[in-house]
CSV table of C-alpha atoms in Angstrom, one decimal:
chain,number,residue,atom,x,y,z
A,1,MET,CA,168.7,135.4,84.6
A,2,THR,CA,165.4,133.9,83.9
A,3,LEU,CA,165.4,130.6,82.1
A,4,PRO,CA,162.9,130.3,79.2
A,5,SER,CA,161.5,127.1,80.7
A,6,GLU,CA,160.5,129.1,83.9
A,7,THR,CA,158.6,131.8,82.1
A,8,PRO,CA,155.0,130.7,81.3
A,9,ALA,CA,153.8,131.5,77.8
A,10,ALA,CA,150.6,133.4,77.4
A,11,GLY,CA,148.8,130.5,75.8
A,12,ASP,CA,149.9,128.2,78.6
A,13,ALA,CA,148.5,130.7,81.2
A,14,THR,CA,145.2,131.0,79.4
A,15,SER,CA,145.0,127.2,79.1
A,16,SER,CA,145.8,126.7,82.8
A,17,ALA,CA,143.2,129.3,83.8
A,18,ALA,CA,140.6,127.7,81.7
A,19,ALA,CA,141.4,124.3,83.1
A,20,SER,CA,141.2,125.6,86.6
A,21,SER,CA,137.9,127.4,86.0
A,22,GLY,CA,136.5,124.2,84.4
A,23,ALA,CA,137.6,122.1,87.3
A,24,ALA,CA,136.1,124.5,89.8
A,25,SER,CA,132.7,125.3,88.1
A,26,PRO,CA,130.4,122.4,87.2
A,27,GLY,CA,128.8,122.3,83.8
A,28,PRO,CA,125.1,123.0,83.1
A,29,ALA,CA,122.8,120.8,85.1
A,30,ALA,CA,121.2,118.0,83.2
A,31,PRO,CA,117.4,117.9,82.9
A,32,ALA,CA,115.8,116.1,85.9
A,33,PRO,CA,115.1,112.5,84.9
A,34,ALA,CA,111.5,111.4,84.7
A,35,GLU,CA,110.0,109.5,87.6
A,36,PRO,CA,108.6,106.3,86.0
A,37,GLU,CA,107.9,104.7,89.4
A,38,ALA,CA,105.6,107.6,90.5
A,39,LEU,CA,103.9,107.7,87.1
A,40,ALA,CA,103.3,103.9,87.2
A,41,THR,CA,102.0,104.2,90.8
A,42,SER,CA,99.6,106.9,89.8
A,43,ALA,CA,98.4,104.9,86.8
A,44,ALA,CA,97.9,101.8,88.9
A,45,ALA,CA,95.9,103.9,91.4
A,46,GLY,CA,93.7,105.2,88.7
A,47,GLU,CA,93.1,101.7,87.3
A,48,ALA,CA,92.1,100.5,90.8
A,49,VAL,CA,89.6,103.3,91.2
A,50,ARG,CA,88.1,102.6,87.8
A,51,ASN,CA,87.7,98.9,88.6
A,52,ALA,CA,86.1,99.6,92.0
A,53,ARG,CA,83.7,102.1,90.4
A,54,LEU,CA,82.8,99.5,87.7
A,55,ALA,CA,82.1,96.9,90.4
A,56,TRP,CA,79.7,99.3,92.3
A,57,LEU,CA,77.9,100.4,89.1
A,58,ILE,CA,77.4,96.8,88.0
A,59,GLY,CA,76.3,95.6,91.4
A,60,GLY,CA,74.0,98.5,92.0
A,61,SER,CA,72.4,98.1,88.6
A,62,LEU,CA,71.7,94.4,89.2
A,63,LEU,CA,70.1,95.2,92.5
A,64,ILE,CA,67.9,97.8,90.9
A,65,ALA,CA,66.9,95.5,88.1
A,66,TYR,CA,66.1,92.8,90.6
A,67,ALA,CA,63.8,95.1,92.6
A,68,VAL,CA,62.1,96.6,89.6
A,69,LEU,CA,61.3,93.1,88.2
A,70,VAL,CA,59.9,92.0,91.6
A,71,LEU,CA,57.7,95.1,91.9
A,72,THR,CA,56.4,95.1,88.3
A,73,ALA,CA,55.9,91.3,88.0
A,74,ASN,CA,53.6,91.0,91.0
A,75,GLY,CA,50.1,90.6,89.5
A,76,ASN,CA,51.3,91.2,86.0
A,77,ALA,CA,50.7,88.1,83.8
A,78,VAL,CA,52.9,89.4,81.0
A,79,LEU,CA,56.0,89.7,83.3
A,80,SER,CA,55.2,86.5,85.2
A,81,PHE,CA,57.0,84.4,82.5
A,82,PRO,CA,58.3,80.9,83.0
A,83,GLY,CA,61.7,80.9,84.6
A,84,ARG,CA,61.2,84.3,86.2
A,85,GLY,CA,62.4,82.9,89.5
A,86,PHE,CA,65.7,81.9,88.0
A,87,VAL,CA,66.1,85.4,86.4
A,88,LEU,CA,65.4,87.1,89.7
A,89,GLU,CA,67.7,84.9,91.7
A,90,GLY,CA,70.3,85.2,89.0
A,91,LEU,CA,70.2,89.0,89.2
A,92,TRP,CA,70.4,88.8,93.0
A,93,ALA,CA,73.3,86.4,93.0
A,94,GLY,CA,75.2,88.4,90.3
A,95,ALA,CA,74.9,91.6,92.3
A,96,LEU,CA,76.1,90.0,95.6
A,97,LEU,CA,79.0,88.2,93.9
A,98,VAL,CA,80.2,91.4,92.1
A,99,LEU,CA,80.0,93.4,95.3
A,100,ALA,CA,81.7,90.7,97.3
A,101,PHE,CA,84.7,90.1,95.0
A,102,GLY,CA,84.8,93.4,93.0
A,103,ILE,CA,86.4,93.8,89.6
A,104,ARG,CA,90.0,92.6,89.4
A,105,GLY,CA,90.1,92.6,93.2
A,106,ARG,CA,88.8,96.2,93.5
A,107,GLY,CA,85.5,97.4,94.8
A,108,SER,CA,84.6,94.7,97.3
A,109,VAL,CA,82.2,96.1,99.9
A,110,VAL,CA,83.5,93.8,102.5
A,111,ALA,CA,87.2,94.7,101.7
A,112,ARG,CA,87.6,91.0,100.6
A,113,ARG,CA,87.6,89.8,104.2
A,114,PRO,CA,87.0,86.0,104.1
A,115,LEU,CA,84.1,86.1,106.5
A,116,GLY,CA,82.3,88.8,104.5
A,117,VAL,CA,83.0,87.2,101.2
A,118,VAL,CA,81.8,83.8,102.3
A,119,ALA,CA,78.7,85.3,103.8
A,120,LEU,CA,77.8,87.1,100.6
A,121,VAL,CA,78.5,84.0,98.5
A,122,ILE,CA,76.1,82.0,100.8
A,123,ALA,CA,73.5,84.7,100.5
A,124,ALA,CA,73.8,84.7,96.8
A,125,ALA,CA,73.9,80.9,96.3
A,126,VAL,CA,71.1,79.7,98.7
A,127,PRO,CA,68.1,81.4,96.9
A,128,LEU,CA,69.4,80.2,93.5
A,129,LEU,CA,69.9,76.7,94.8
A,130,SER,CA,66.5,76.8,96.4
A,131,GLU,CA,64.9,77.8,93.2
A,132,SER,CA,66.6,75.0,91.4
A,133,TRP,CA,65.5,72.5,94.1
A,134,TRP,CA,61.8,73.5,93.8
A,135,ALA,CA,62.1,73.3,90.0
A,136,LEU,CA,63.4,69.7,90.2
A,137,PHE,CA,61.1,68.7,93.1
A,138,PRO,CA,57.9,70.7,92.8
A,139,LEU,CA,56.0,71.8,95.9
A,140,GLY,CA,53.2,69.4,95.2
A,141,ALA,CA,55.5,66.4,95.6
A,142,TRP,CA,56.0,67.3,99.3
A,143,ASP,CA,53.7,67.4,102.3
A,144,SER,CA,53.1,70.9,103.7
A,145,THR,CA,55.1,70.4,106.8
A,146,THR,CA,58.3,69.4,104.9
A,147,ALA,CA,57.8,72.2,102.4
A,148,VAL,CA,57.5,74.8,105.2
A,149,MET,CA,60.6,73.4,106.9
A,150,VAL,CA,62.7,73.6,103.8
A,151,GLY,CA,61.4,77.0,102.9
A,152,ASN,CA,62.0,78.4,106.4
A,153,GLY,CA,65.5,76.7,106.5
A,154,THR,CA,66.7,78.4,103.4
A,155,THR,CA,65.2,81.7,104.6
A,156,LEU,CA,67.1,81.5,107.9
A,157,VAL,CA,70.4,80.5,106.2
A,158,THR,CA,70.1,83.5,103.8
A,159,LEU,CA,69.1,85.9,106.6
A,160,GLY,CA,72.0,84.7,108.8
A,161,ALA,CA,74.5,85.2,106.0
A,162,LEU,CA,73.1,88.7,105.2
A,163,ILE,CA,73.4,89.7,108.9
A,164,VAL,CA,77.1,88.6,108.9
A,165,ALA,CA,77.8,90.4,105.6
A,166,THR,CA,76.1,93.6,106.6
A,167,VAL,CA,78.0,93.7,109.9
A,168,VAL,CA,81.3,93.2,108.0
A,169,ILE,CA,80.3,96.0,105.6
A,170,GLY,CA,79.7,98.4,108.5
A,171,ARG,CA,82.9,97.5,110.3
A,172,GLU,CA,85.5,97.2,107.6
A,173,GLY,CA,85.2,100.7,106.2
A,174,ALA,CA,85.3,99.8,102.5
A,175,VAL,CA,82.0,101.7,102.1
A,176,PRO,CA,81.8,105.5,102.9
A,177,ASP,CA,80.9,106.3,106.5
A,178,ARG,CA,77.6,107.9,105.5
A,179,ILE,CA,76.1,104.7,104.2
A,180,ARG,CA,78.2,101.8,105.6
A,181,TRP,CA,75.5,100.9,108.1
A,182,VAL,CA,72.6,101.4,105.7
A,183,PRO,CA,72.6,97.7,104.5
A,184,LEU,CA,72.2,96.5,108.1
A,185,ILE,CA,69.4,99.0,108.8
A,186,VAL,CA,67.6,98.0,105.6
A,187,LEU,CA,67.9,94.3,106.6
A,188,ALA,CA,66.7,94.9,110.1
A,189,VAL,CA,63.6,96.8,108.9
A,190,ALA,CA,62.7,94.2,106.2
A,191,ALA,CA,63.4,91.2,108.4
A,192,GLY,CA,61.6,92.8,111.4
A,193,ALA,CA,58.5,93.4,109.3
A,194,GLN,CA,58.4,89.8,108.1
A,195,ILE,CA,59.0,88.4,111.6
A,196,ALA,CA,56.2,90.7,113.0
A,197,MET,CA,53.8,89.5,110.3
A,198,SER,CA,54.6,85.9,111.0
A,199,ILE,CA,54.0,86.4,114.7
A,200,VAL,CA,50.7,88.2,114.1
A,201,GLY,CA,49.6,85.5,111.6
A,202,VAL,CA,50.2,82.7,114.0
A,203,THR,CA,48.8,84.3,117.2
A,204,LEU,CA,45.8,86.0,115.6
A,205,ALA,CA,45.0,83.6,112.8
A,206,SER,CA,41.4,83.0,113.9
A,207,ASN,CA,40.6,86.7,114.2
A,208,LEU,CA,42.1,87.9,110.9
A,209,VAL,CA,40.5,87.9,107.5
A,210,LEU,CA,42.6,85.9,105.0
A,211,ALA,CA,42.6,88.8,102.5
A,212,ASP,CA,44.0,91.2,105.2
A,213,VAL,CA,46.7,88.7,106.1
A,214,VAL,CA,47.8,88.3,102.5
A,215,ALA,CA,47.8,92.1,102.0
A,216,ALA,CA,49.9,92.6,105.1
A,217,TYR,CA,52.4,90.0,104.1
A,218,PHE,CA,52.6,91.6,100.6
A,219,TYR,CA,53.4,95.1,102.0
A,220,ALA,CA,55.9,93.7,104.5
A,221,SER,CA,57.7,91.9,101.7
A,222,MET,CA,57.7,95.1,99.6
A,223,LEU,CA,59.7,96.8,102.3
A,224,GLY,CA,62.6,94.4,101.6
A,225,THR,CA,62.3,94.9,97.8
A,226,LEU,CA,62.3,98.7,98.2
A,227,GLY,CA,65.3,98.4,100.5
A,228,VAL,CA,67.1,96.4,97.8
A,229,MET,CA,66.3,99.2,95.3
A,230,LEU,CA,67.6,101.8,97.7
A,231,LEU,CA,70.9,99.9,98.2
A,232,GLY,CA,71.3,99.7,94.4
A,233,ILE,CA,70.8,103.4,94.0
A,234,LEU,CA,73.3,104.2,96.8
A,235,ALA,CA,75.8,101.9,95.2
A,236,ILE,CA,75.6,103.9,92.0
A,237,VAL,CA,75.6,107.3,93.6
A,238,PHE,CA,78.5,106.6,96.0
A,239,ALA,CA,80.6,104.6,93.5
A,240,PRO,CA,84.3,105.4,93.8
A,241,ARG,CA,85.3,108.3,91.7
A,242,GLU,CA,88.2,108.6,89.2
A,243,ALA,CA,91.6,109.2,90.8
A,244,PRO,CA,93.0,112.7,90.0
A,245,LYS,CA,95.3,112.7,87.0
A,246,PRO,CA,99.0,113.5,87.8
A,247,ALA,CA,100.2,117.0,86.9
A,248,PRO,CA,102.5,117.1,83.8
A,249,PRO,CA,106.2,117.3,84.6
A,250,THR,CA,107.7,120.8,84.9
A,251,GLN,CA,110.7,121.5,82.7
A,252,VAL,CA,113.4,123.3,84.8
A,253,TYR,CA,116.4,123.3,82.5
A,254,PRO,CA,116.8,124.1,79.7
A,255,PRO,CA,113.9,126.7,79.7
A,256,ALA,CA,111.0,125.8,77.5
A,257,SER,CA,111.2,127.6,74.2
């Protein structure tokens, strides 16, 4: 005899089977959660590239403006306005400071290395301080020997700082490989021309016509100005590009309608 309690009812069997099936088979997979950390990282990278690009564009533009003003103001009475020296040195200082520190810490051509940053700051500040010095104490108030010593001293300090800065630029890799040694090459050519003219002027002074000496010095100085313009153009052309935008998330489940 079979007891009623031992005989499973149809409803109970169905319920048990459904329960077993539900326990064995997982439900539909939930949509994959978004990745906020990856999106935030990508956004931060894009912001960093934009800041670096802005630093190079500003720095390059200031260098070009400086070179253009130097080239066009020589012998031009209209552009030889009072305070032109402060404007020139201000453009020069602004370009070097932007390229040294970058924008929001991005875009430094010396990778924000202390030695490179200090060298660029010195190279930016010394000409501006020298211009201020001569404005407060005009050249006529000094004897020629003192004036020459002060002028040569500021030139040597600036040149030494630029040598250090250009070597750091070449070594640190913050500038593309194709152009990272160009600043040092430009500096070597410009300084070499100036030094050569100084040697020639001292050793052959008695055999040279004054007009020829002045013309030679002028063209030697133009090499440096053209070099500054070249560096400004390269900074704009090789400015860091925008980071690629992240791909939109792909919907796996449920299927897109």
